[in-house]
Structures are given as C-alpha cells and as structure tokens.
GROMACS .gro file of C-alpha atoms in nm:
model
  386
    1UNK     CA    1  12.736  10.675   8.469
    2UNK     CA    2  12.612  10.394   8.248
    3UNK     CA    3  12.318  10.466   8.018
    4UNK     CA    4  12.077  10.178   7.955
    5UNK     CA    5  11.899  10.194   7.621
    6UNK     CA    6  11.563  10.019   7.615
    7UNK     CA    7  11.365   9.885   7.323
    8UNK     CA    8  10.997   9.891   7.418
    9UNK     CA    9  10.783   9.632   7.240
   10UNK     CA   10  10.414   9.711   7.268
   11UNK     CA   11  10.270  10.055   7.337
   12UNK     CA   12   9.924   9.997   7.476
   13UNK     CA   13   9.824  10.058   7.837
   14UNK     CA   14  10.115   9.864   7.987
   15UNK     CA   15  10.371   9.995   7.737
   16UNK     CA   16  10.280  10.352   7.832
   17UNK     CA   17  10.299  10.255   8.201
   18UNK     CA   18  10.654  10.124   8.155
   19UNK     CA   19  10.753  10.436   7.961
   20UNK     CA   20  10.614  10.654   8.242
   21UNK     CA   21  10.819  10.460   8.496
   22UNK     CA   22  11.141  10.498   8.297
   23UNK     CA   23  11.085  10.871   8.234
   24UNK     CA   24  11.020  10.938   8.603
   25UNK     CA   25  11.307  10.746   8.764
   26UNK     CA   26  11.511  11.068   8.819
   27UNK     CA   27  11.224  11.221   9.018
   28UNK     CA   28  11.170  10.930   9.255
   29UNK     CA   29  11.528  10.801   9.297
   30UNK     CA   30  11.865  10.954   9.371
   31UNK     CA   31  12.093  10.899   9.073
   32UNK     CA   32  12.468  10.926   9.031
   33UNK     CA   33  12.787  10.785   9.174
   34UNK     CA   34  12.708  10.854   9.539
   35UNK     CA   35  12.631  10.568   9.780
   36UNK     CA   36  12.265  10.460   9.786
   37UNK     CA   37  12.195  10.602   9.441
   38UNK     CA   38  12.096  10.443   9.111
   39UNK     CA   39  12.416  10.397   8.913
   40UNK     CA   40  12.257  10.426   8.569
   41UNK     CA   41  12.048  10.642   8.343
   42UNK     CA   42  11.775  10.487   8.130
   43UNK     CA   43  11.600  10.588   7.811
   44UNK     CA   44  11.354  10.431   7.573
   45UNK     CA   45  11.552  10.447   7.251
   46UNK     CA   46  11.276  10.313   7.026
   47UNK     CA   47  10.934  10.155   7.039
   48UNK     CA   48  10.768   9.879   6.840
   49UNK     CA   49  10.401   9.960   6.788
   50UNK     CA   50  10.119   9.722   6.704
   51UNK     CA   51  10.071   9.614   6.340
   52UNK     CA   52   9.743   9.809   6.335
   53UNK     CA   53   9.921  10.129   6.443
   54UNK     CA   54  10.190  10.075   6.180
   55UNK     CA   55   9.940  10.083   5.892
   56UNK     CA   56   9.987  10.462   5.910
   57UNK     CA   57  10.362  10.512   5.968
   58UNK     CA   58  10.338  10.890   5.978
   59UNK     CA   59  10.073  10.884   6.251
   60UNK     CA   60  10.268  10.614   6.436
   61UNK     CA   61  10.583  10.828   6.436
   62UNK     CA   62  10.384  11.128   6.561
   63UNK     CA   63  10.239  10.912   6.842
   64UNK     CA   64  10.588  10.803   6.950
   65UNK     CA   65  10.722  11.159   6.932
   66UNK     CA   66  10.435  11.281   7.152
   67UNK     CA   67  10.578  11.066   7.430
   68UNK     CA   68  10.939  11.165   7.368
   69UNK     CA   69  11.041  10.846   7.184
   70UNK     CA   70  11.282  10.931   6.902
   71UNK     CA   71  11.201  10.646   6.663
   72UNK     CA   72  10.979  10.352   6.587
   73UNK     CA   73  11.112  10.016   6.474
   74UNK     CA   74  11.005   9.661   6.409
   75UNK     CA   75  11.056   9.395   6.673
   76UNK     CA   76  11.329   9.238   6.460
   77UNK     CA   77  11.511   9.572   6.427
   78UNK     CA   78  11.505   9.632   6.803
   79UNK     CA   79  11.638   9.286   6.884
   80UNK     CA   80  11.915   9.316   6.621
   81UNK     CA   81  12.018   9.669   6.722
   82UNK     CA   82  12.356   9.648   6.903
   83UNK     CA   83  12.289   9.977   7.084
   84UNK     CA   84  11.983   9.835   7.264
   85UNK     CA   85  12.062   9.687   7.607
   86UNK     CA   86  11.715   9.582   7.726
   87UNK     CA   87  11.408   9.450   7.548
   88UNK     CA   88  11.094   9.541   7.744
   89UNK     CA   89  10.796   9.323   7.644
   90UNK     CA   90  10.446   9.470   7.687
   91UNK     CA   91  10.253   9.271   7.427
   92UNK     CA   92   9.962   9.022   7.457
   93UNK     CA   93  10.042   8.696   7.639
   94UNK     CA   94  10.096   8.463   7.337
   95UNK     CA   95  10.372   8.685   7.198
   96UNK     CA   96  10.589   8.687   7.512
   97UNK     CA   97  10.767   8.355   7.458
   98UNK     CA   98  10.886   8.406   7.102
   99UNK     CA   99  10.996   8.766   7.158
  100UNK     CA  100  11.181   8.684   7.481
  101UNK     CA  101  11.349   8.380   7.327
  102UNK     CA  102  11.480   8.571   7.026
  103UNK     CA  103  11.594   8.861   7.246
  104UNK     CA  104  11.785   8.628   7.481
  105UNK     CA  105  11.951   8.453   7.188
  106UNK     CA  106  12.061   8.795   7.065
  107UNK     CA  107  12.224   8.864   7.402
  108UNK     CA  108  11.967   9.117   7.525
  109UNK     CA  109  11.852   9.158   7.882
  110UNK     CA  110  11.474   9.111   7.899
  111UNK     CA  111  11.197   9.254   8.115
  112UNK     CA  112  10.861   9.085   8.047
  113UNK     CA  113  10.511   9.166   8.163
  114UNK     CA  114  10.317   8.893   8.341
  115UNK     CA  115  10.230   8.621   8.270
  116UNK     CA  116  10.577   8.530   8.148
  117UNK     CA  117  10.441   8.282   7.891
  118UNK     CA  118  10.128   8.083   7.813
  119UNK     CA  119  10.268   7.747   7.931
  120UNK     CA  120  10.506   7.632   8.203
  121UNK     CA  121  10.718   7.447   7.947
  122UNK     CA  122  10.780   7.772   7.757
  123UNK     CA  123  10.867   7.952   8.081
  124UNK     CA  124  11.111   7.680   8.190
  125UNK     CA  125  11.279   7.696   7.850
  126UNK     CA  126  11.330   8.071   7.882
  127UNK     CA  127  11.474   8.030   8.234
  128UNK     CA  128  11.730   7.776   8.108
  129UNK     CA  129  11.816   7.987   7.804
  130UNK     CA  130  11.867   8.303   8.011
  131UNK     CA  131  12.103   8.118   8.244
  132UNK     CA  132  12.296   7.977   7.950
  133UNK     CA  133  12.336   8.317   7.784
  134UNK     CA  134  12.410   8.503   8.109
  135UNK     CA  135  12.154   8.779   8.061
  136UNK     CA  136  11.944   8.950   8.329
  137UNK     CA  137  11.577   8.863   8.285
  138UNK     CA  138  11.291   8.986   8.503
  139UNK     CA  139  10.916   8.936   8.526
  140UNK     CA  140  10.698   9.236   8.615
  141UNK     CA  141  10.531   9.166   8.948
  142UNK     CA  142  10.486   9.532   9.031
  143UNK     CA  143  10.285   9.481   9.350
  144UNK     CA  144  10.597   9.354   9.530
  145UNK     CA  145  10.721   9.712   9.511
  146UNK     CA  146  10.434   9.879   9.695
  147UNK     CA  147  10.555  10.012  10.030
  148UNK     CA  148  10.299   9.814  10.239
  149UNK     CA  149  10.400   9.489  10.065
  150UNK     CA  150  10.767   9.565  10.129
  151UNK     CA  151  10.684   9.637  10.495
  152UNK     CA  152  10.483   9.313  10.517
  153UNK     CA  153  10.780   9.115  10.392
  154UNK     CA  154  11.002   9.291  10.644
  155UNK     CA  155  10.770   9.206  10.935
  156UNK     CA  156  10.751   8.842  10.823
  157UNK     CA  157  11.130   8.819  10.789
  158UNK     CA  158  11.167   8.965  11.139
  159UNK     CA  159  10.947   8.688  11.279
  160UNK     CA  160  10.674   8.930  11.391
  161UNK     CA  161  10.402   8.697  11.260
  162UNK     CA  162  10.563   8.381  11.398
  163UNK     CA  163  10.464   8.068  11.210
  164UNK     CA  164  10.223   8.146  10.927
  165UNK     CA  165   9.904   7.946  10.978
  166UNK     CA  166   9.659   8.073  10.715
  167UNK     CA  167   9.618   8.328  10.439
  168UNK     CA  168   9.369   8.475  10.195
  169UNK     CA  169   9.473   8.650   9.873
  170UNK     CA  170   9.222   8.792   9.626
  171UNK     CA  171   9.204   9.013   9.319
  172UNK     CA  172   8.858   9.126   9.213
  173UNK     CA  173   8.732   9.326   8.914
  174UNK     CA  174   8.386   9.380   8.765
  175UNK     CA  175   8.470   9.363   8.392
  176UNK     CA  176   8.290   9.038   8.301
  177UNK     CA  177   7.954   9.109   8.463
  178UNK     CA  178   7.793   9.274   8.159
  179UNK     CA  179   7.740   9.011   7.884
  180UNK     CA  180   7.681   9.292   7.633
  181UNK     CA  181   8.030   9.428   7.685
  182UNK     CA  182   8.261   9.337   7.398
  183UNK     CA  183   8.502   9.059   7.485
  184UNK     CA  184   8.870   9.154   7.459
  185UNK     CA  185   9.175   8.932   7.408
  186UNK     CA  186   9.229   8.899   7.785
  187UNK     CA  187   8.915   8.685   7.803
  188UNK     CA  188   8.996   8.466   7.501
  189UNK     CA  189   9.157   8.125   7.547
  190UNK     CA  190   9.338   8.148   7.211
  191UNK     CA  191   9.527   8.450   7.346
  192UNK     CA  192   9.622   8.281   7.672
  193UNK     CA  193   9.341   8.472   7.839
  194UNK     CA  194   9.106   8.414   8.128
  195UNK     CA  195   9.093   8.573   8.471
  196UNK     CA  196   9.342   8.325   8.619
  197UNK     CA  197   9.601   8.423   8.355
  198UNK     CA  198   9.527   8.794   8.388
  199UNK     CA  199   9.483   8.862   8.761
  200UNK     CA  200   9.616   8.533   8.896
  201UNK     CA  201   9.989   8.598   8.846
  202UNK     CA  202   9.977   8.899   9.078
  203UNK     CA  203   9.822   8.724   9.376
  204UNK     CA  204   9.998   8.390   9.320
  205UNK     CA  205  10.331   8.572   9.317
  206UNK     CA  206  10.243   8.770   9.630
  207UNK     CA  207  10.139   8.452   9.809
  208UNK     CA  208  10.468   8.288   9.710
  209UNK     CA  209  10.668   8.599   9.803
  210UNK     CA  210  10.510   8.643  10.146
  211UNK     CA  211  10.401   8.294  10.253
  212UNK     CA  212  10.637   8.052  10.078
  213UNK     CA  213  10.610   7.777   9.819
  214UNK     CA  214  10.280   7.602   9.763
  215UNK     CA  215  10.274   7.224   9.805
  216UNK     CA  216   9.917   7.154   9.685
  217UNK     CA  217   9.630   7.329   9.508
  218UNK     CA  218   9.263   7.255   9.453
  219UNK     CA  219   9.099   7.475   9.192
  220UNK     CA  220   8.758   7.559   9.052
  221UNK     CA  221   8.689   7.770   8.741
  222UNK     CA  222   8.370   7.969   8.688
  223UNK     CA  223   8.204   8.097   8.373
  224UNK     CA  224   7.894   8.293   8.475
  225UNK     CA  225   7.798   8.417   8.128
  226UNK     CA  226   7.825   8.151   7.853
  227UNK     CA  227   7.809   8.418   7.580
  228UNK     CA  228   7.933   8.772   7.537
  229UNK     CA  229   7.897   9.022   7.256
  230UNK     CA  230   8.159   9.059   6.985
  231UNK     CA  231   8.256   9.396   6.842
  232UNK     CA  232   8.051   9.319   6.529
  233UNK     CA  233   7.741   9.265   6.741
  234UNK     CA  234   7.739   8.887   6.714
  235UNK     CA  235   7.763   8.641   7.001
  236UNK     CA  236   8.090   8.499   7.126
  237UNK     CA  237   8.097   8.178   7.329
  238UNK     CA  238   8.293   8.238   7.650
  239UNK     CA  239   8.589   8.001   7.640
  240UNK     CA  240   8.803   8.114   7.936
  241UNK     CA  241   8.734   8.145   8.307
  242UNK     CA  242   8.570   8.462   8.435
  243UNK     CA  243   8.662   8.373   8.794
  244UNK     CA  244   8.889   8.115   8.953
  245UNK     CA  245   8.898   7.989   9.311
  246UNK     CA  246   9.190   7.808   9.472
  247UNK     CA  247   9.234   7.633   9.802
  248UNK     CA  248   9.603   7.571   9.863
  249UNK     CA  249   9.872   7.499  10.119
  250UNK     CA  250  10.241   7.573  10.166
  251UNK     CA  251  10.524   7.332  10.232
  252UNK     CA  252  10.539   7.476  10.588
  253UNK     CA  253  10.181   7.371  10.662
  254UNK     CA  254   9.992   7.698  10.617
  255UNK     CA  255   9.655   7.673  10.438
  256UNK     CA  256   9.456   7.936  10.258
  257UNK     CA  257   9.273   8.058   9.952
  258UNK     CA  258   9.350   8.251   9.635
  259UNK     CA  259   9.056   8.407   9.451
  260UNK     CA  260   9.058   8.596   9.121
  261UNK     CA  261   8.732   8.720   8.980
  262UNK     CA  262   8.595   8.964   8.723
  263UNK     CA  263   8.243   8.898   8.846
  264UNK     CA  264   8.233   9.126   9.151
  265UNK     CA  265   7.986   9.411   9.132
  266UNK     CA  266   8.127   9.732   9.275
  267UNK     CA  267   8.491   9.623   9.247
  268UNK     CA  268   8.753   9.841   9.079
  269UNK     CA  269   9.104   9.710   9.138
  270UNK     CA  270   9.048   9.513   9.458
  271UNK     CA  271   9.374   9.334   9.536
  272UNK     CA  272   9.371   9.228   9.902
  273UNK     CA  273   9.551   8.989  10.132
  274UNK     CA  274   9.534   8.872  10.492
  275UNK     CA  275   9.806   8.660  10.652
  276UNK     CA  276   9.762   8.504  10.996
  277UNK     CA  277  10.043   8.370  11.215
  278UNK     CA  278  10.102   8.251  11.569
  279UNK     CA  279  10.231   8.594  11.680
  280UNK     CA  280  10.032   8.831  11.461
  281UNK     CA  281   9.839   8.905  11.142
  282UNK     CA  282   9.868   9.135  10.841
  283UNK     CA  283   9.602   9.287  10.618
  284UNK     CA  284   9.629   9.500  10.302
  285UNK     CA  285   9.405   9.644  10.028
  286UNK     CA  286   9.530   9.800   9.706
  287UNK     CA  287   9.238  10.043   9.722
  288UNK     CA  288   9.392  10.177  10.045
  289UNK     CA  289   9.757  10.159   9.931
  290UNK     CA  290   9.911  10.390  10.189
  291UNK     CA  291   9.861  10.160  10.488
  292UNK     CA  292   9.941   9.810  10.608
  293UNK     CA  293   9.737   9.677  10.901
  294UNK     CA  294   9.933   9.475  11.160
  295UNK     CA  295   9.792   9.287  11.459
  296UNK     CA  296  10.056   9.213  11.723
  297UNK     CA  297   9.930   8.926  11.935
  298UNK     CA  298  10.229   8.966  12.172
  299UNK     CA  299  10.114   9.313  12.281
  300UNK     CA  300   9.955   9.364  12.622
  301UNK     CA  301   9.590   9.263  12.614
  302UNK     CA  302   9.461   9.319  12.969
  303UNK     CA  303   9.101   9.439  13.020
  304UNK     CA  304   9.216   9.792  13.111
  305UNK     CA  305   9.540   9.937  12.983
  306UNK     CA  306   9.603   9.687  12.704
  307UNK     CA  307   9.721   9.801  12.362
  308UNK     CA  308   9.644   9.491  12.158
  309UNK     CA  309   9.458   9.555  11.831
  310UNK     CA  310   9.518   9.623  11.464
  311UNK     CA  311   9.763   9.907  11.394
  312UNK     CA  312   9.747  10.092  11.063
  313UNK     CA  313  10.110  10.141  10.966
  314UNK     CA  314  10.154  10.456  10.757
  315UNK     CA  315  10.371  10.340  10.468
  316UNK     CA  316  10.275  10.615  10.217
  317UNK     CA  317  10.592  10.740  10.040
  318UNK     CA  318  10.842  10.601  10.290
  319UNK     CA  319  11.063  10.403  10.053
  320UNK     CA  320  11.420  10.307  10.142
  321UNK     CA  321  11.726  10.452   9.966
  322UNK     CA  322  11.793  10.519   9.687
  323UNK     CA  323  11.437  10.658   9.682
  324UNK     CA  324  11.447  11.038   9.686
  325UNK     CA  325  11.129  11.100   9.887
  326UNK     CA  326  10.969  11.284   9.594
  327UNK     CA  327  10.725  11.452   9.611
  328UNK     CA  328  10.731  11.400   9.991
  329UNK     CA  329  10.733  11.089  10.207
  330UNK     CA  330  10.396  11.198  10.348
  331UNK     CA  331  10.222  11.221  10.011
  332UNK     CA  332   9.976  10.942   9.929
  333UNK     CA  333  10.089  10.688   9.673
  334UNK     CA  334   9.904  10.476   9.421
  335UNK     CA  335   9.924  10.195   9.166
  336UNK     CA  336  10.191  10.362   8.950
  337UNK     CA  337  10.440  10.375   9.239
  338UNK     CA  338  10.472   9.997   9.228
  339UNK     CA  339  10.564  10.013   8.860
  340UNK     CA  340  10.837  10.273   8.904
  341UNK     CA  341  10.977  10.066   9.191
  342UNK     CA  342  10.965   9.758   8.971
  343UNK     CA  343  11.153   9.935   8.692
  344UNK     CA  344  11.418  10.078   8.926
  345UNK     CA  345  11.472   9.738   9.084
  346UNK     CA  346  11.508   9.554   8.752
  347UNK     CA  347  11.733   9.810   8.580
  348UNK     CA  348  11.956   9.823   8.889
  349UNK     CA  349  12.013   9.449   8.844
  350UNK     CA  350  12.100   9.501   8.477
  351UNK     CA  351  12.344   9.781   8.561
  352UNK     CA  352  12.510   9.574   8.834
  353UNK     CA  353  12.507   9.248   8.636
  354UNK     CA  354  12.325   9.067   8.918
  355UNK     CA  355  12.020   8.837   8.895
  356UNK     CA  356  11.685   9.010   8.884
  357UNK     CA  357  11.421   8.958   9.152
  358UNK     CA  358  11.144   8.895   9.062
  359UNK     CA  359  11.309   8.687   8.791
  360UNK     CA  360  11.209   8.464   8.504
  361UNK     CA  361  11.230   8.184   8.763
  362UNK     CA  362  10.955   8.359   8.960
  363UNK     CA  363  10.750   8.395   8.642
  364UNK     CA  364  10.798   8.025   8.563
  365UNK     CA  365  10.691   7.931   8.917
  366UNK     CA  366  10.364   8.119   8.871
  367UNK     CA  367  10.308   7.939   8.537
  368UNK     CA  368  10.348   7.601   8.709
  369UNK     CA  369  10.098   7.697   8.980
  370UNK     CA  370   9.843   7.813   8.722
  371UNK     CA  371   9.880   7.492   8.522
  372UNK     CA  372   9.834   7.283   8.837
  373UNK     CA  373   9.526   7.490   8.925
  374UNK     CA  374   9.371   7.434   8.583
  375UNK     CA  375   9.452   7.062   8.599
  376UNK     CA  376   9.286   7.046   8.940
  377UNK     CA  377   8.975   7.220   8.807
  378UNK     CA  378   8.957   6.996   8.498
  379UNK     CA  379   9.007   6.672   8.691
  380UNK     CA  380   8.815   6.764   9.006
  381UNK     CA  381   9.095   6.671   9.243
  382UNK     CA  382   9.373   6.814   9.455
  383UNK     CA  383   9.707   6.844   9.276
  384UNK     CA  384  10.028   6.793   9.472
  385UNK     CA  385  10.323   7.011   9.373
  386UNK     CA  386  10.600   6.880   9.598
   0.00000   0.00000   0.00000
C-alpha cells in the first residue's frame, strides 16, 4: 500500500488540526487493498514551524516530537525534499501563493487552507500552473465533508428540492465586538484579512457547492469599531471589514443572501444555511451538526392525517464507505469530523492520481466572488459575473 509523506508548513491552530486528521485516518476509515478502503497510508514526515518558534531550535524540535513529528525543516527544505509527496499549507493568507507556486514547480502535490490566495489573479495562476505540471492540488473547504452537508447535496441531486428558488447562508462569530481585544492578523488588510476573507470562503463555497454558480453580487462591508487595541496597548485603526453582507443570485435564477460577521453577540461558530425550492427546503446549523432539517412539500398535508413538516434527519456518524463507523455511527460528531473527511478525500485523489474536489479551481472561484463583492461594496453597485 502506498505511503504518502506530507510536509506540513505552519503549525498553529490549523496546522495541528491537519496533523490530527492525518494521525486519525486509520480510526475513521477502512484502509488496505480491500474494496471501499483507503488505498494509502499517510504520515507527516516533517513540519516547518514559524520563524518565531525557530528562534529556539531545541524547543521547536521538542514541540514537534510531542506531536509525533520526527523532524523540523525550513520551507525550502521541505519543497526540495524528493521523499515528500504533499506540501500541506497552513500559514497566514499572504504566504499561500508563493509557497504553493514553488511547491507546484517542484512537482509536489499541494493542499492549501482557505482562502487559496489573496487575489483572484494569483489563484488563477496557480490553477494554470497545477494543470501544466500535472499535480493534484486541493483547497480545504472542510464543511463540505460534514455528513448533513453531504446529505443535503444528495437530496438536491435527487431533485427532492425541485428548482432552487432562494437561499440564505451565514457564518457568525463574536470576535470583533470588544474594541479592547488585541487585533490579530486575520483582521489586518496587509495580511489579506477581514471577515470576508476569513469566514467568507466557507459559506461562498457551500453556496456554490449546493446552489450553483453565482451570476451577480451586491455587497456591503461594515466596520463597527474604527479602532482596536494593539498588543502594546496603543490604538490600531481598523482597516478590514468586521462584517460583510451580500445579496446575490445564481445563473439558474435563485436569489439569496450570504452574511459573514464577527459582530454577533452570543455567537460561537454559527455557520448556517437554508435552501428553499419548489418541492422542499433544507436547513442546517453547525452548532447542531448531527442533523439536517428537510421539509418535503410533496408529502401529504391534509388537515387530519397529513405528515407534512420539517423532518430532522439523523446524520450523526453515518458516513459512506470507506468510513469505518468509528467510534459508532450513532455517536455525535463535531467540527473536526469535517477536517478528517477533507483530508481523506484529498489524499485519496493524490493516491489515485485523480483531480481533487474541492480543487484549486474551487478556491479560485471563491477568490473571484470575494473580489466582485468588494468591488460592489466599493462602487455601490451590483456586479455581474456572467
């Protein structure tokens, strides 16, 4: 069975999440040469830590060893290492493009955290380069791999919703409400930050995945707090959106909204969507990740004896093969399950030599939508996409 060796670049919150997913593949998926099994093994062969972590190499090596990583290396060493099959990018947004470009030119397969790049032009360049070099490149849109989202796509593909008429996608946090909280790089324009760039890729991709391509967008950015505190106690002028609101429509005529906000009191990780069609509707919340709500408008609806109404479909741990059913299909799942599904899906494409989905093309599509949204907000007009 083929072993895929991964060079992990970046070891913050997302780097550790990717490592967890790779380590736990054997628990959640059948592996081996049997039908409906993953045909590969995967290991993180080395990790590239942040420059700040590398100021103390001994402590950095101990940190890597604590997580079972045998060595640390520079980004250049990982990309040049002929034994490394995949470069996994978990660094801040502005570093994605250069790292991915050099890795592709070196013949590496690449998995990159969202957003793929800072600009659409950079993303399009990476798409073309990956095609030219024949490597498998994927963008991490982990929410596609939650069981309720997979079930939603299945119901849509089966025609159970009929023609999609309207939709509402949102992702809400509370992290920008306190102006005394120190601003991090995700809220800084120089780092490709802002709420649209941080939360937007998830819901834009889900809207595209479930409802189809967008044909127009009309956007509005919001900065509620003009200043925030810096870590040194001084004031920092807010230079990236704290919330972003989109009205949009698909090429098939559906209309809806996409909202991303870090200005919602009481929110934790509130990713939600509702999709309405001629035959039914769907509703989902990431804070209730074990269920998908489905309204079947074709069901009997008589005054007495009808069965029409929202049904909560128990998705929980019911993943299709090669999922192993660990720990049990009835056990509740959470945010991490989407990441292990994302990793299994991408590495399966690398092992089989087939295109990844979601791909760099999907990442580039999201970049184009975000740029159109910002242009709409700046110019105060609707922007047509096709």
